[in-house]
Amino acid sequence: MSTSTQHQFRYTQTPSKVLHLRNLPWECTDDELVELCRPFGKIVNTKCNVGANRNQAFVEFADLNQAISMVSYYASSSEPAQVRGKTVYIQYSNRHEIVNNKSPGDVPGNVLLVTIEGVEAGDVSIDVIHLVFSAFGFVHKIATFEKTAGFQALIQYTDADTAAAARNALDGRSIPRQVALLNFMLSSSPHNQEWDYTNPMLPVNHTAIDGALQPVVGPDGKKIEPESNVLLASIENMQYAVTVDVLHTVFSAFGTVQKIAIFEKNGQTQALIQYPDVTTAATAKEALEGHCIYDGGYCKLHLTYSRHTDLNVKAFSDKSRDYTVPQVPAVPWQNPQAGPMYPGTAPALQGQVLGGQMLSWDPAQQTATPSYVSAPGTYPSHTYAAPPTPAYPTAAASSPIAQSNPLVHNASSMGITQPGIPLNVNLQPGGASPSVPASSPLMQASPIAGASPPAHQPYFS
DNA sequence: AGCACA
């Protein structure tokens, strides 16, 4: 009847800790928001300069009652809420939390917006992005999308420093479009056949392996050196960062990786990769020998058998990883004996998919199929989210946290990049930059929502 | 003057 829609609208607002403020002065600051709202309660988050005119804002109180008190106060006050003399209209937001870069666990500038030129959606898989960007630190989430600007991705790190390091190293550079090993493993890895890595009866030979390899095994199959379950990898032309996680990703395609150690010898980076058995090691060795992790001849692997059979390494450092450390006995499906990396038909776990997922990506053959073979339906098609982990310091190198915190093992056992990876700016070759394949997509990385972080946030105490 | 990332 005479009831206006506006009237109804106003009274159908359900209370929320988050308040929506409008008619703010142009580019209102956080301080002004806080000055206005603070008398009513503790402010845990703000988002200002919202809307086309940048004159709206959100304020989130710690407690619902605090938000209610503010709305109630100005609903009955003769003096309207004001900022710089302008009347500010306050309502409950229709959301219950502010999702911006300041929410707990996030910091300004920890998310990069990456524009990858010269590709279409699907040409670059999330796995490749994950692999490349994990070299700089723990990647929490990835989202890809196609906009007018082209193929873009959001990559969320733990902190702004990590994001900045990745940006500095990668901005304007080419993503290693063809991660050679991923291509190769797609065609040769037993993953394609849903292999059971706990099965000791793995075949050693791969007919798919062609002459590109530099076999250490003669055509008659005669061994030239004693076999071992531990491989020694020498990495030539390491223009891109090779971290424990990168190695783990690559070598896990052939079986459970038990331990990894990275070290320097004669100025060259080497790594030891331990498998549970000789057969798996032989499979990986044959498949990977002479191949490059990145296209363009970067990070070429040369593999021999190590004299070691059981590495003694720190369970969690920037140069080593022990994936066999018994942990999380509470997780029933996780049987360390059976290979914690591959729980098989275990419940849907995002991390589990990583090993198999990347194998479905084949840029060389332009199949660009984003399907994730190993665990259909368990992986959002265009997002990546790291498993829950506690907040980590960026330098967890010598931290014993891996042994004590079951969550850490969850992450490692699922093959997801682990936190605590040191920043590595070596991704950018110094001096003469290597020529990049013409088809390689260029990346433009920029910080998201953190370009101009608030100078001070004392009110978020 | 009326609800947000790409």
Coordinates of C-alpha atoms (C1' of nucleotides) in Angstrom, one line a residue:
Chain A
M1 CA 0.0 0.0 0.0
S2 CA 1.7 3.1 1.2
T3 CA 4.7 1.1 2.3
S4 CA 7.6 2.1 0.0
T5 CA 9.9 -0.5 -1.3
Q6 CA 12.7 1.4 0.3
H7 CA 11.0 1.1 3.6
Q8 CA 10.7 -2.6 3.2
F9 CA 14.2 -2.9 2.0
R10 CA 15.5 -1.2 5.1
Y11 CA 13.7 -3.5 7.4
T12 CA 14.6 -6.7 5.7
Q13 CA 18.3 -6.2 6.4
T14 CA 19.6 -8.9 8.5
P15 CA 22.2 -7.8 11.0
S16 CA 25.8 -8.5 10.1
K17 CA 29.1 -7.8 11.6
V18 CA 29.9 -6.1 8.4
L19 CA 28.5 -2.7 7.7
H20 CA 28.1 -1.1 4.4
L21 CA 28.8 2.6 4.3
R22 CA 27.9 4.8 1.4
N23 CA 28.0 8.5 0.5
L24 CA 31.5 8.7 1.9
P25 CA 33.7 11.5 0.8
W26 CA 35.8 10.7 -2.2
E27 CA 38.5 8.1 -1.5
C28 CA 37.8 8.0 2.2
T29 CA 40.7 6.5 4.1
D30 CA 40.8 3.7 6.6
D31 CA 41.5 6.1 9.3
E32 CA 38.4 8.0 8.7
L33 CA 36.4 4.8 8.7
V34 CA 37.9 3.8 11.9
E35 CA 37.5 7.1 13.6
L36 CA 33.8 6.9 12.8
C37 CA 33.2 3.3 13.8
R38 CA 35.7 2.6 16.5
P39 CA 33.5 4.0 19.3
F40 CA 31.1 1.1 18.8
G41 CA 33.5 -1.8 18.9
K42 CA 36.6 -3.5 17.7
I43 CA 37.2 -3.2 14.0
V44 CA 38.8 -6.3 12.6
N45 CA 38.7 -5.4 8.9
T46 CA 37.9 -2.6 6.5
K47 CA 37.5 -2.1 2.8
C48 CA 37.3 1.4 1.6
N49 CA 37.1 3.1 -1.8
V50 CA 34.5 0.6 -3.0
G51 CA 32.3 1.3 -5.9
A52 CA 32.6 3.2 -9.1
N53 CA 32.9 6.5 -7.2
R54 CA 35.1 4.9 -4.5
N55 CA 32.9 6.4 -2.0
Q56 CA 31.6 3.3 -0.4
A57 CA 33.2 1.1 2.2
F58 CA 32.8 -1.9 4.4
V59 CA 33.7 -2.2 8.1
E60 CA 33.7 -5.4 9.9
F61 CA 33.3 -5.5 13.6
A62 CA 34.6 -8.2 15.8
D63 CA 31.2 -8.8 17.2
L64 CA 27.8 -8.6 15.8
N65 CA 26.5 -6.6 18.7
Q66 CA 29.0 -3.9 18.0
A67 CA 27.7 -3.6 14.5
I68 CA 24.2 -3.5 15.8
S69 CA 25.0 -0.9 18.3
M70 CA 26.4 1.4 15.6
V71 CA 23.4 0.9 13.3
S72 CA 21.0 1.4 16.2
Y73 CA 22.7 4.5 17.4
Y74 CA 22.6 6.3 14.1
A75 CA 19.1 5.1 13.4
S76 CA 17.8 7.1 16.3
S77 CA 20.4 9.8 16.5
S78 CA 19.6 13.3 15.6
E79 CA 23.1 13.7 14.3
P80 CA 23.8 11.6 11.3
A81 CA 27.1 9.8 10.9
Q82 CA 29.5 12.1 9.2
V83 CA 32.9 12.0 7.6
R84 CA 34.4 15.3 6.5
G85 CA 31.0 16.9 7.1
K86 CA 29.3 14.5 4.7
T87 CA 26.4 12.4 5.9
V88 CA 27.3 8.7 5.8
Y89 CA 24.6 6.1 5.4
I90 CA 25.2 3.0 7.3
Q91 CA 23.5 -0.4 6.8
Y92 CA 24.2 -4.0 7.5
S93 CA 26.1 -5.5 4.7
N94 CA 24.6 -8.5 2.9
R95 CA 27.8 -10.4 3.6
H96 CA 29.1 -11.6 6.8
E97 CA 32.7 -11.0 6.4
I98 CA 35.0 -8.8 4.4
V99 CA 36.9 -10.8 1.9
N100 CA 39.8 -8.7 0.9
N101 CA 43.5 -8.8 1.3
K102 CA 43.4 -8.0 4.9
S103 CA 41.4 -10.9 6.1
P104 CA 43.2 -13.1 8.6
G105 CA 46.0 -15.0 7.0
D106 CA 46.3 -12.6 4.2
V107 CA 48.4 -9.6 3.9
P108 CA 48.4 -6.8 1.4
G109 CA 50.2 -7.6 -1.7
N110 CA 50.4 -11.3 -1.3
V111 CA 48.4 -12.0 -4.4
L112 CA 49.8 -11.6 -7.8
L113 CA 47.8 -11.0 -10.9
V114 CA 49.6 -12.7 -13.8
T115 CA 48.7 -12.0 -17.3
I116 CA 50.1 -14.5 -19.7
E117 CA 50.3 -13.4 -23.2
G118 CA 50.0 -15.4 -26.3
V119 CA 48.1 -18.2 -24.9
E120 CA 44.5 -19.2 -24.5
A121 CA 42.9 -20.7 -21.5
G122 CA 43.9 -24.3 -21.2
D123 CA 47.3 -23.8 -22.9
V124 CA 48.9 -23.3 -19.6
S125 CA 47.7 -25.6 -16.9
I126 CA 47.4 -24.7 -13.2
D127 CA 50.1 -27.3 -12.6
V128 CA 52.6 -25.5 -14.6
I129 CA 51.8 -22.2 -13.0
H130 CA 52.0 -23.9 -9.7
L131 CA 55.3 -25.4 -10.5
V132 CA 56.8 -22.2 -11.7
F133 CA 55.5 -20.0 -8.9
S134 CA 56.2 -22.5 -6.2
A135 CA 59.8 -21.8 -6.7
F136 CA 59.4 -18.6 -4.7
G137 CA 57.3 -19.9 -1.8
F138 CA 54.3 -21.7 -0.7
V139 CA 51.4 -21.1 -3.1
H140 CA 48.2 -21.0 -1.2
K141 CA 45.8 -20.6 -4.1
I142 CA 45.6 -20.3 -7.8
A143 CA 42.8 -19.1 -9.9
T144 CA 42.8 -18.8 -13.6
F145 CA 40.4 -17.0 -15.9
E146 CA 40.1 -15.5 -19.3
K147 CA 39.5 -11.8 -19.6
T148 CA 39.9 -9.3 -22.3
A149 CA 43.4 -8.8 -21.1
G150 CA 44.0 -12.4 -22.0
F151 CA 44.7 -15.5 -20.0
Q152 CA 45.2 -14.4 -16.4
A153 CA 45.9 -16.1 -13.1
L154 CA 45.8 -15.0 -9.5
I155 CA 48.5 -16.5 -7.4
Q156 CA 48.3 -16.2 -3.6
Y157 CA 51.4 -16.4 -1.5
T158 CA 51.7 -16.3 2.2
D159 CA 53.1 -12.8 2.2
A160 CA 53.9 -9.8 0.1
D161 CA 57.6 -10.4 0.2
T162 CA 57.2 -13.8 -1.5
A163 CA 54.8 -12.3 -4.0
A164 CA 57.2 -9.5 -4.7
A165 CA 60.1 -11.9 -5.2
A166 CA 58.1 -13.9 -7.7
R167 CA 57.1 -10.8 -9.4
N168 CA 60.6 -9.4 -9.6
A169 CA 61.9 -12.6 -11.1
L170 CA 59.0 -13.4 -13.4
D171 CA 57.5 -10.1 -14.5
G172 CA 58.1 -9.6 -18.2
R173 CA 59.7 -13.0 -18.5
S174 CA 58.5 -16.1 -20.2
I175 CA 56.9 -18.8 -18.4
P176 CA 58.6 -22.0 -19.3
R177 CA 55.7 -22.9 -21.5
Q178 CA 56.8 -26.3 -22.2
V179 CA 57.8 -28.0 -19.1
A180 CA 59.5 -30.7 -21.0
L181 CA 59.3 -33.3 -18.3
L182 CA 55.6 -32.9 -18.0
N183 CA 55.2 -33.5 -21.7
F184 CA 57.4 -36.5 -21.6
M185 CA 55.9 -38.0 -18.6
L186 CA 52.5 -37.7 -20.1
S187 CA 53.5 -40.1 -22.8
S188 CA 55.7 -42.4 -20.8
S189 CA 54.6 -42.3 -17.2
P190 CA 52.9 -45.3 -15.8
H191 CA 50.6 -42.8 -14.3
N192 CA 48.6 -43.0 -17.5
Q193 CA 47.7 -46.5 -16.6
E194 CA 46.7 -45.7 -13.1
W195 CA 49.7 -47.5 -11.8
D196 CA 49.8 -48.8 -8.4
Y197 CA 53.2 -47.7 -7.1
T198 CA 52.9 -50.0 -4.1
N199 CA 53.1 -52.9 -6.5
P200 CA 56.7 -54.1 -6.7
M201 CA 56.0 -55.6 -10.1
L202 CA 56.6 -52.5 -12.1
P203 CA 57.9 -52.8 -15.6
V204 CA 61.3 -51.4 -16.1
N205 CA 61.1 -50.7 -19.8
H206 CA 59.1 -48.2 -21.6
T207 CA 58.6 -48.6 -25.2
A208 CA 57.5 -45.0 -25.4
I209 CA 61.0 -43.9 -24.6
D210 CA 62.7 -42.9 -27.8
G211 CA 66.1 -42.0 -28.9
A212 CA 66.1 -38.7 -27.3
L213 CA 67.2 -40.4 -24.2
Q214 CA 70.8 -41.0 -23.4
P215 CA 70.5 -44.5 -22.1
V216 CA 72.9 -45.7 -19.5
V217 CA 71.4 -49.1 -20.1
G218 CA 72.7 -50.6 -23.3
P219 CA 70.4 -51.8 -26.0
D220 CA 70.8 -55.3 -24.8
G221 CA 69.7 -54.2 -21.3
K222 CA 73.1 -54.7 -19.8
K223 CA 73.7 -52.5 -16.8
I224 CA 76.7 -50.3 -16.9
E225 CA 76.6 -49.3 -13.2
P226 CA 75.2 -50.9 -10.1
E227 CA 71.6 -50.1 -9.7
S228 CA 70.2 -48.4 -6.6
N229 CA 67.0 -47.1 -5.3
V230 CA 68.6 -43.7 -4.9
L231 CA 69.3 -41.6 -7.9
L232 CA 71.9 -38.9 -8.1
A233 CA 70.7 -36.1 -10.3
S234 CA 73.1 -33.5 -11.6
I235 CA 71.3 -30.4 -12.9
E236 CA 72.9 -28.6 -15.7
N237 CA 72.1 -25.1 -16.9
M238 CA 70.1 -24.3 -13.9
Q239 CA 68.6 -21.1 -15.1
Y240 CA 65.5 -21.6 -13.2
A241 CA 65.1 -22.4 -9.6
V242 CA 65.0 -26.1 -8.8
T243 CA 63.6 -26.6 -5.4
V244 CA 62.8 -29.7 -3.4
D245 CA 59.3 -29.3 -4.4
V246 CA 60.0 -29.1 -8.0
L247 CA 62.0 -32.2 -7.9
H248 CA 59.4 -33.9 -5.9
T249 CA 56.8 -33.0 -8.4
V250 CA 58.9 -34.3 -11.3
F251 CA 60.1 -37.5 -9.7
S252 CA 56.8 -38.4 -8.1
A253 CA 55.5 -39.2 -11.5
F254 CA 57.2 -42.5 -11.4
G255 CA 56.6 -43.6 -7.9
T256 CA 56.7 -42.7 -4.3
V257 CA 59.5 -40.4 -3.5
Q258 CA 60.8 -41.1 -0.1
K259 CA 63.5 -38.6 0.4
I260 CA 65.2 -35.8 -1.4
A261 CA 68.4 -33.9 -0.7
I262 CA 69.8 -31.0 -2.7
F263 CA 73.5 -30.0 -2.4
E264 CA 76.2 -28.3 -4.3
K265 CA 79.2 -30.1 -5.7
N266 CA 81.9 -28.4 -7.7
G267 CA 79.6 -25.5 -8.3
Q268 CA 76.9 -27.6 -9.7
T269 CA 73.6 -28.4 -8.1
Q270 CA 73.0 -32.0 -7.5
A271 CA 70.2 -33.9 -5.8
L272 CA 69.6 -37.3 -4.4
I273 CA 66.2 -38.8 -4.9
Q274 CA 65.3 -41.9 -3.0
Y275 CA 62.7 -44.3 -4.1
P276 CA 61.5 -47.3 -2.1
D277 CA 62.9 -49.7 -4.6
V278 CA 65.4 -50.1 -7.4
T279 CA 62.7 -50.8 -10.0
T280 CA 61.1 -47.4 -9.5
A281 CA 64.4 -45.7 -9.5
A282 CA 65.3 -47.4 -12.8
T283 CA 62.0 -46.3 -14.3
A284 CA 62.5 -42.7 -13.4
K285 CA 66.1 -42.8 -14.4
E286 CA 65.4 -44.1 -17.8
A287 CA 62.6 -41.8 -18.4
L288 CA 64.2 -38.6 -17.2
E289 CA 67.8 -39.0 -18.1
G290 CA 68.9 -36.2 -20.3
H291 CA 65.6 -34.3 -20.2
C292 CA 65.2 -30.8 -19.1
I293 CA 62.8 -29.7 -16.5
Y294 CA 62.1 -26.6 -18.4
D295 CA 62.0 -26.0 -22.1
G296 CA 64.9 -24.4 -23.7
G297 CA 67.6 -26.6 -22.3
Y298 CA 67.2 -25.3 -18.8
C299 CA 67.7 -27.5 -15.8
K300 CA 68.9 -30.5 -17.7
L301 CA 68.9 -33.7 -15.7
H302 CA 71.7 -36.2 -15.7
L303 CA 70.9 -39.2 -13.6
T304 CA 73.1 -41.9 -12.2
Y305 CA 72.6 -44.4 -9.5
S306 CA 73.8 -43.3 -6.1
R307 CA 75.9 -45.5 -3.9
H308 CA 73.5 -44.7 -1.1
T309 CA 70.5 -46.8 -0.4
D310 CA 69.0 -44.9 2.4
L311 CA 69.5 -41.2 2.8
N312 CA 69.8 -39.5 6.2
V313 CA 68.3 -36.1 5.6
K314 CA 66.5 -33.5 7.6
A315 CA 62.8 -34.2 7.3
F316 CA 62.0 -30.7 6.4
S317 CA 64.5 -28.1 5.2
D318 CA 64.9 -26.0 2.2
K319 CA 67.4 -28.5 0.8
S320 CA 66.0 -31.8 1.9
R321 CA 62.8 -33.6 2.6
D322 CA 61.9 -36.8 4.2
Y323 CA 58.5 -37.9 3.2
T324 CA 58.6 -41.1 5.1
V325 CA 58.7 -39.6 8.6
P326 CA 55.8 -41.4 10.2
Q327 CA 53.2 -38.9 11.0
V328 CA 49.5 -38.5 11.1
P329 CA 48.6 -42.0 12.2
A330 CA 45.2 -40.6 12.8
V331 CA 44.5 -40.5 9.1
P332 CA 43.3 -44.0 8.5
W333 CA 43.8 -44.2 4.8
Q334 CA 47.3 -43.0 5.0
N335 CA 49.5 -46.0 5.3
P336 CA 53.2 -45.1 5.2
Q337 CA 54.2 -48.5 4.2
A338 CA 52.0 -48.4 1.2
G339 CA 53.3 -45.1 0.0
P340 CA 51.7 -42.1 1.5
M341 CA 52.0 -40.2 -1.7
Y342 CA 49.4 -42.2 -3.4
P343 CA 46.4 -43.1 -1.3
G344 CA 44.8 -44.5 -4.4
T345 CA 41.1 -44.4 -4.0
A346 CA 41.4 -42.3 -0.9
P347 CA 38.8 -39.6 -0.1
A348 CA 39.0 -36.6 -2.4
L349 CA 42.0 -34.6 -1.5
Q350 CA 43.2 -31.8 -3.6
G351 CA 46.8 -32.5 -3.2
Q352 CA 46.5 -36.1 -4.2
V353 CA 45.6 -35.0 -7.7
L354 CA 48.6 -33.0 -8.3
G355 CA 50.8 -35.8 -9.5
G356 CA 48.3 -37.2 -11.9
Q357 CA 46.8 -33.9 -12.8
M358 CA 49.8 -32.5 -14.3
L359 CA 50.3 -35.5 -16.5
S360 CA 47.2 -34.7 -18.3
W361 CA 48.7 -31.5 -19.6
D362 CA 50.5 -31.7 -22.9
P363 CA 51.4 -28.3 -24.4
A364 CA 53.7 -29.8 -27.0
Q365 CA 50.9 -31.6 -28.6
Q366 CA 48.5 -28.8 -28.1
T367 CA 46.0 -31.1 -26.6
A368 CA 45.5 -28.6 -23.9
T369 CA 43.2 -30.8 -22.1
P370 CA 42.4 -29.6 -18.7
S371 CA 41.0 -32.9 -17.6
Y372 CA 42.4 -34.4 -14.5
V373 CA 42.7 -38.0 -15.0
S374 CA 43.6 -39.4 -11.7
A375 CA 40.9 -38.1 -9.6
P376 CA 38.0 -36.7 -11.6
G377 CA 35.7 -34.5 -9.7
T378 CA 38.0 -33.9 -6.9
Y379 CA 39.6 -30.9 -8.4
P380 CA 38.0 -27.6 -9.3
S381 CA 38.7 -27.1 -12.9
H382 CA 40.3 -23.7 -12.6
T383 CA 41.4 -23.2 -9.1
Y384 CA 44.0 -24.5 -6.9
A385 CA 43.9 -24.3 -3.2
A386 CA 46.6 -25.5 -0.9
P387 CA 45.5 -27.8 1.9
P388 CA 45.1 -26.2 5.2
T389 CA 48.3 -25.4 6.9
P390 CA 49.2 -23.4 9.9
A391 CA 50.7 -20.1 9.5
Y392 CA 54.3 -20.4 8.6
P393 CA 57.3 -18.3 8.9
T394 CA 58.9 -17.9 5.5
A395 CA 62.0 -19.5 6.7
A396 CA 61.1 -22.8 8.1
A397 CA 64.3 -24.3 6.9
S398 CA 65.5 -25.7 10.2
S399 CA 62.2 -25.8 11.9
P400 CA 61.2 -29.0 13.6
I401 CA 57.7 -28.2 12.8
A402 CA 57.4 -30.9 10.2
Q403 CA 57.9 -33.6 12.8
S404 CA 55.6 -32.2 15.3
N405 CA 52.7 -30.8 13.3
P406 CA 50.6 -33.3 11.5
L407 CA 49.2 -30.7 9.1
V408 CA 52.6 -30.4 7.7
H409 CA 52.8 -33.9 6.8
N410 CA 49.4 -33.8 5.3
A411 CA 50.8 -31.3 2.9
S412 CA 53.9 -33.1 2.1
S413 CA 52.3 -36.5 1.8
M414 CA 49.9 -35.2 -0.7
G415 CA 52.5 -33.9 -3.0
I416 CA 51.6 -30.3 -2.6
T417 CA 54.3 -27.7 -2.5
Q418 CA 55.2 -27.2 1.1
P419 CA 55.5 -24.0 2.9
G420 CA 58.8 -22.7 4.0
I421 CA 60.4 -22.7 0.6
P422 CA 63.0 -20.0 0.6
L423 CA 62.6 -17.1 -1.7
N424 CA 64.6 -17.8 -4.8
V425 CA 65.3 -15.0 -7.2
N426 CA 67.7 -17.1 -9.2
L427 CA 64.9 -17.8 -11.6
Q428 CA 66.0 -14.9 -13.5
P429 CA 69.3 -15.6 -15.2
G430 CA 71.8 -12.9 -14.7
G431 CA 73.7 -11.2 -17.4
A432 CA 72.8 -12.3 -20.9
S433 CA 69.3 -13.5 -20.7
P434 CA 68.8 -16.8 -22.4
S435 CA 66.9 -16.7 -25.6
V436 CA 63.4 -17.7 -25.0
P437 CA 61.3 -19.7 -27.4
A438 CA 59.2 -17.4 -29.5
S439 CA 56.1 -19.1 -28.6
S440 CA 56.6 -18.7 -24.9
P441 CA 54.0 -16.6 -23.3
L442 CA 55.1 -13.5 -21.6
M443 CA 54.1 -12.9 -18.1
Q444 CA 53.1 -9.7 -16.5
A445 CA 52.9 -10.0 -12.8
S446 CA 51.4 -7.3 -10.6
P447 CA 50.4 -7.2 -7.0
I448 CA 46.7 -7.4 -6.3
A449 CA 45.0 -5.1 -3.9
G450 CA 48.3 -4.4 -2.3
A451 CA 49.8 -1.9 -4.6
S452 CA 49.4 0.7 -2.0
P453 CA 49.1 -0.9 1.3
P454 CA 47.8 1.2 4.1
A455 CA 50.6 2.9 5.8
H456 CA 49.3 2.0 9.2
Q457 CA 46.7 -0.3 10.6
P458 CA 47.0 0.2 14.3
Y459 CA 43.3 -0.2 14.7
F460 CA 43.4 -3.9 13.8
S461 CA 44.8 -4.7 17.1
Chain B
dA1 C1' 22.8 7.2 -2.2
dG2 C1' 22.2 1.1 -2.3
dC3 C1' 27.1 -4.2 -1.6
dA4 C1' 33.6 -5.9 -3.5
dC5 C1' 39.2 -9.6 -6.8
dA6 C1' 40.0 -11.2 -11.8

